[in-house]
Short mmCIF file of C-alpha atoms in Angstrom, two decimals:
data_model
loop_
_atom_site.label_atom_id
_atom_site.label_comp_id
_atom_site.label_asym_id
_atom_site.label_seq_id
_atom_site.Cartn_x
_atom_site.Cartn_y
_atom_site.Cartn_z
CA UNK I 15 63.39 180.41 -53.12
CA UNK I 16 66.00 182.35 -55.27
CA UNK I 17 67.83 180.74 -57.48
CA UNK I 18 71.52 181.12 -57.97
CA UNK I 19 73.86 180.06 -61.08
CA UNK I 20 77.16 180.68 -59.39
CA UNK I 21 79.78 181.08 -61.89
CA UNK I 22 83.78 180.83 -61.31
CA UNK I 23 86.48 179.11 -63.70
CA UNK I 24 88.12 177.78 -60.25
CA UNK I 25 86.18 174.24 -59.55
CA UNK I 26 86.79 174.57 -55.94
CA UNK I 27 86.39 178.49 -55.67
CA UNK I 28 82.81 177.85 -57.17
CA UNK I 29 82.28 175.03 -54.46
CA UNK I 30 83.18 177.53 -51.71
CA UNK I 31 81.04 179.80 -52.81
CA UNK I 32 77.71 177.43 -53.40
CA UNK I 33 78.32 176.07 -50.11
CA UNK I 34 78.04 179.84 -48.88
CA UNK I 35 75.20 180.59 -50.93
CA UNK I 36 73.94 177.42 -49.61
CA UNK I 37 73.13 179.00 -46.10
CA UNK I 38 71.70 181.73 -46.43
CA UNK I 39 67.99 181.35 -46.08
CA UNK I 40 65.85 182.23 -48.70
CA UNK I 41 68.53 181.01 -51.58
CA UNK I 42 69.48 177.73 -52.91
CA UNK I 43 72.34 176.94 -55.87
CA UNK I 44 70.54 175.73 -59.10
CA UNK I 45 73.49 175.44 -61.18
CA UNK I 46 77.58 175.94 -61.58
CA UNK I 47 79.58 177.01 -64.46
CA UNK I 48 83.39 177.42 -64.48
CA UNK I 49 83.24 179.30 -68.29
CA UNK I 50 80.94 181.45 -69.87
CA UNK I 51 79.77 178.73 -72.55
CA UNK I 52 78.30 176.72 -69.47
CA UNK I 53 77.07 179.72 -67.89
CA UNK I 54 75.14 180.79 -70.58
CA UNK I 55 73.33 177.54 -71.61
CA UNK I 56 72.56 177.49 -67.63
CA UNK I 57 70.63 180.29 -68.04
CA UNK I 58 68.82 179.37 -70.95
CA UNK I 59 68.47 175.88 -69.85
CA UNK I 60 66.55 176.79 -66.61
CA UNK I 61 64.94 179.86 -64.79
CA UNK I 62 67.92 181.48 -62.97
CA UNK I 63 67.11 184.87 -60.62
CA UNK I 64 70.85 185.58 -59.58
CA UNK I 65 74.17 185.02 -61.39
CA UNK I 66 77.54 185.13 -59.03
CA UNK I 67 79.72 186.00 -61.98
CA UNK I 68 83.80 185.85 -61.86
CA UNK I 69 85.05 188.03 -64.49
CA UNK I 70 87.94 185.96 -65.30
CA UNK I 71 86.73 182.98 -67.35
CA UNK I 72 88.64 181.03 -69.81
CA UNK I 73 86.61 181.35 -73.01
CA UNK I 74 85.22 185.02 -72.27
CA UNK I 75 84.83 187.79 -69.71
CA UNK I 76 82.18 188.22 -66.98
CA UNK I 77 81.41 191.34 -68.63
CA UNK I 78 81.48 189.87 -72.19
CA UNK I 79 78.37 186.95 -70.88
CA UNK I 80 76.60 189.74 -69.30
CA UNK I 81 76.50 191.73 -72.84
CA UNK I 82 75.89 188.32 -74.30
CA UNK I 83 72.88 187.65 -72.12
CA UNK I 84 71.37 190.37 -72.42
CA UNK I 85 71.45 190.52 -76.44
CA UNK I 86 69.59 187.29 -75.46
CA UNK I 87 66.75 188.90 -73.54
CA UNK I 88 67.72 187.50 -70.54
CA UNK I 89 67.23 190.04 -67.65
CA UNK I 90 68.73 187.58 -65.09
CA UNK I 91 70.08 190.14 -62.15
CA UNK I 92 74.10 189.61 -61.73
CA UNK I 93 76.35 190.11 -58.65
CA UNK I 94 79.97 190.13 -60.01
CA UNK I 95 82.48 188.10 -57.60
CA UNK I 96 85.70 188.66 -58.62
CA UNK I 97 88.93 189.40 -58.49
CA UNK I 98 89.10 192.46 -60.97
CA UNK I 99 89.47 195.59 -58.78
CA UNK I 100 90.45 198.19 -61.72
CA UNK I 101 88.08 201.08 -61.93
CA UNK I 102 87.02 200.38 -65.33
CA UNK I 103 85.92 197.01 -65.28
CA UNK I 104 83.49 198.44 -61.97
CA UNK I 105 82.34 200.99 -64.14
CA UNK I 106 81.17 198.32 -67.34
CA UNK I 107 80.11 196.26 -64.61
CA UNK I 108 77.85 199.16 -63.20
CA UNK I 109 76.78 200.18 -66.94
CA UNK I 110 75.79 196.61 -67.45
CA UNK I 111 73.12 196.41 -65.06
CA UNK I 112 75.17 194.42 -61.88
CA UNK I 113 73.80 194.77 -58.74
CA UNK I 114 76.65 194.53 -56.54
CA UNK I 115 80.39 193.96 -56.75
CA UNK I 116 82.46 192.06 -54.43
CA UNK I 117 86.26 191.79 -54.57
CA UNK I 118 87.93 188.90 -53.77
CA UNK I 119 89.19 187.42 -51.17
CA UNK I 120 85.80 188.03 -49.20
CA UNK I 121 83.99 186.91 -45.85
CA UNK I 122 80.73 185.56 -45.72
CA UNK I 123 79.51 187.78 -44.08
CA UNK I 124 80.80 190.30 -46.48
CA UNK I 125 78.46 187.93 -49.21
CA UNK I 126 75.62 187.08 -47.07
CA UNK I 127 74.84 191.11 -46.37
CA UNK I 128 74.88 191.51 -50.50
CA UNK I 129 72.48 188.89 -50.82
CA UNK I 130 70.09 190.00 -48.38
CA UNK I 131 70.19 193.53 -49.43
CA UNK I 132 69.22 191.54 -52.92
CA UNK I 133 66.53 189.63 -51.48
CA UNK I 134 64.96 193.11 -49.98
CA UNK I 135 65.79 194.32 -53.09
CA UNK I 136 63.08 191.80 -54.47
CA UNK I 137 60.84 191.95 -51.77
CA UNK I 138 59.92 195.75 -52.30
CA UNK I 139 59.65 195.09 -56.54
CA UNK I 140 56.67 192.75 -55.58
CA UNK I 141 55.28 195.06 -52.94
CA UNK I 142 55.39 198.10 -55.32
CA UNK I 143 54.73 195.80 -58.63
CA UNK I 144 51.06 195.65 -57.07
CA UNK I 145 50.29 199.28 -58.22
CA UNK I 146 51.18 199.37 -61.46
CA UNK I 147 52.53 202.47 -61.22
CA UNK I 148 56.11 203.83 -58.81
CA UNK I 149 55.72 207.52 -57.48
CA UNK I 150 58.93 208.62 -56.41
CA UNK I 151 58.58 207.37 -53.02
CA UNK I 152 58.21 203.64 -54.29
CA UNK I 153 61.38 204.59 -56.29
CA UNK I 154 63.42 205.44 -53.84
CA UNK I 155 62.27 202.37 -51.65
CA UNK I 156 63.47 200.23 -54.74
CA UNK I 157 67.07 201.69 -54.88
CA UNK I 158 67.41 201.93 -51.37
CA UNK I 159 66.91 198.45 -50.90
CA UNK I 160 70.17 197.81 -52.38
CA UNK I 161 72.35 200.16 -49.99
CA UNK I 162 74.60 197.58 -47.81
CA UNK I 163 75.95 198.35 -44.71
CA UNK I 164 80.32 197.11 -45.16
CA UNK I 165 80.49 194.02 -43.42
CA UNK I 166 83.19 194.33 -40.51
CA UNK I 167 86.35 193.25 -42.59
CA UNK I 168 88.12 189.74 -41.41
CA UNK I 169 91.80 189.62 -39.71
CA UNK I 170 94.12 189.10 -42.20
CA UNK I 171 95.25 185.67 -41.91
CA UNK I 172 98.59 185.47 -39.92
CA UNK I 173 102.35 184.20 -42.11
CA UNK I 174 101.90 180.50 -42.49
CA UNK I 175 98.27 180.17 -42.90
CA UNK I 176 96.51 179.67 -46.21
CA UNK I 177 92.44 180.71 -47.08
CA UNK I 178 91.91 176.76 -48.25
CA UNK I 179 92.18 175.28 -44.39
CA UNK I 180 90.70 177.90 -42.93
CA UNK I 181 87.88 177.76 -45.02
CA UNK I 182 88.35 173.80 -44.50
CA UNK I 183 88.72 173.94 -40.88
CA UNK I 184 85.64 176.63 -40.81
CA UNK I 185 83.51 174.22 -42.97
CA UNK I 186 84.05 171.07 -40.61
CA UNK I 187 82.95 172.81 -37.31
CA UNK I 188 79.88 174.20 -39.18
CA UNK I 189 78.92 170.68 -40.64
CA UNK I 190 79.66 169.47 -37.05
CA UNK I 191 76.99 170.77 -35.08
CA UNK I 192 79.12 170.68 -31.76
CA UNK I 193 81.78 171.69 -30.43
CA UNK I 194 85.22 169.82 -31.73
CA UNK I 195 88.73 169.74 -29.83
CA UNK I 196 91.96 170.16 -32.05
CA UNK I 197 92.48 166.06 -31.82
CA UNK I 198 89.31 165.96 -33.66
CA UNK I 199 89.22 168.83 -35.97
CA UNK I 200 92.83 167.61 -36.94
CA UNK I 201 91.11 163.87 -37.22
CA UNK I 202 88.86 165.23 -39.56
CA UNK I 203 90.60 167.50 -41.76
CA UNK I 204 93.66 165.26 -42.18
CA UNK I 205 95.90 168.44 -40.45
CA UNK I 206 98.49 167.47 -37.97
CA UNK I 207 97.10 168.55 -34.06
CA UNK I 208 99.57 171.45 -34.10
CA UNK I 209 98.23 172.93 -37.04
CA UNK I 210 94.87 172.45 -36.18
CA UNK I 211 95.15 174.49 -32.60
CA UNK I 212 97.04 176.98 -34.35
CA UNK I 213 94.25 177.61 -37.08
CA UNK I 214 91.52 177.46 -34.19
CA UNK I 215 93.38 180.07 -31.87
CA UNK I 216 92.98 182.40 -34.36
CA UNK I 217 89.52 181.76 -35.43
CA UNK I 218 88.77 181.91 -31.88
CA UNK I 219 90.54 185.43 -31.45
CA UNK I 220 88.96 186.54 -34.45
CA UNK I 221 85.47 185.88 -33.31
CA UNK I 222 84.35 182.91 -36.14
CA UNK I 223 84.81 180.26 -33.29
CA UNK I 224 83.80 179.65 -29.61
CA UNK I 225 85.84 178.69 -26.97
CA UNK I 226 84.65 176.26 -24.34
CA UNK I 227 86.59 174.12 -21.81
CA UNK I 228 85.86 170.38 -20.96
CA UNK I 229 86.42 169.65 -17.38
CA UNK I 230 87.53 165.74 -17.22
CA UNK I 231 88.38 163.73 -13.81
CA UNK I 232 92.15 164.58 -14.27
CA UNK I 233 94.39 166.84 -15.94
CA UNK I 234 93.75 170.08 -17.57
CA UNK I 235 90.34 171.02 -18.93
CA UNK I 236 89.94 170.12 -22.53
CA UNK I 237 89.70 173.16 -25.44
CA UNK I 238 86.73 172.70 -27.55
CA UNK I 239 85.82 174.87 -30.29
CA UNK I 240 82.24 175.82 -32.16
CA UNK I 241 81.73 177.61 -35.22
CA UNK I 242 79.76 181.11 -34.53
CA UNK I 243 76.95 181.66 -36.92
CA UNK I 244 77.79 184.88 -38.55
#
């Protein structure tokens, strides 16, 4: 298993994105931090293979821990998750060692095809580790297992609907199992039914849910909606 110290200053940003981390296979959350004070005794605390570092955090930057760890001797990898789009933090972020870089707001899918790129990544170390020495060949291998392919960008969300309940809404059909009408996605989420359908027609549209219809005795067939695995 690989494990992840995923770092945000945002309590339920962090959640969202352990609870991402969470499933994909091969990677499990060993610890959160929402400032770089916590992050840092994290690592030091525990063996930690892969920090998902914000770079906005209130005592210091992303950038400033990374510098920090590695004065340290920590070679922990890094994936920065953030917000920060300017040119020059990508560049000290690239300069610093990170492995990726993923602007927010993201999909899963978006994280889920960095981290498996990171677990090949692995992967062909150990394979070419065994030799002792890398010829170019095994080189290349190494870098290349770090090329991603873009994940297919989401809709962007239609006026009057917020990242929070989808992400809510998303999250309760997932931990369902089965598919859920609006009454009880609405029943579970604390939404009003109206709200509810209106969130799952898009999802639907967009591909993250699937449609079915309930026949009953009487009456029109009955929507029910399942999260897609992405």
């Amino acid at each position: 298993m690989i494990d992840v110290l995923v770092v945000d200053d945002d309590f339920r940003v962090a959640e969202i994105n352990a609870k991402y981390v969470g499933k994909v296979p091969g990677f499990r959350v060993a610890a959160r931090a929402h400032s770089a004070a916590q992050a840092l005794a994290a690592v030091e605390r525990a063996p930690i293979d892969l920090v998902l570092l914000d770079h906005y955090l209130p005592d210091q930057t992303g950038l400033e821990l990374v510098h920090r760890m590695r004065e340290r001797g920590h070679g922990t990898d890094v994936i920065m998750i953030t917000a920060a789009g300017d040119v020059a933090t990508v560049q000290a972020a690239m300069r610093l060692g990170a492995l990726h870089y993923l602007v927010k707001p993201f999909t899963f899918a978006a994280l889920r095809t960095r981290l498996d790129s990171y677990a090949a990544l692995r992967r062909t170390v150990d394979r070419v580790g065994g030799r002792g020495v890398a010829g170019q060949e095994q080189v290349d291998r190494i870098f290349g297992a770090l090329r991603t392919t873009p994940a297919v960008s989401s809709p962007r969300l239609p006026s009057g609907h917020s990242e929070p309940t989808t992400d809510l809404i998303c999250e309760v059909l997932h931990r369902a199992g089965q598919p859920l009408s609006a009454h009880e996605v609405a029943a579970k989420t604390g939404l009003s039914r109206s709200t509810a359908q209106r969130y799952l027609r898009h999802l639907e549209q967009a591909g993250r849910l699937r449609l079915s219809l309930k026949y009953g005795d009487t009456g029109r067939p009955e929507h029910r909606y399942a999260w897609v695995a992405p």
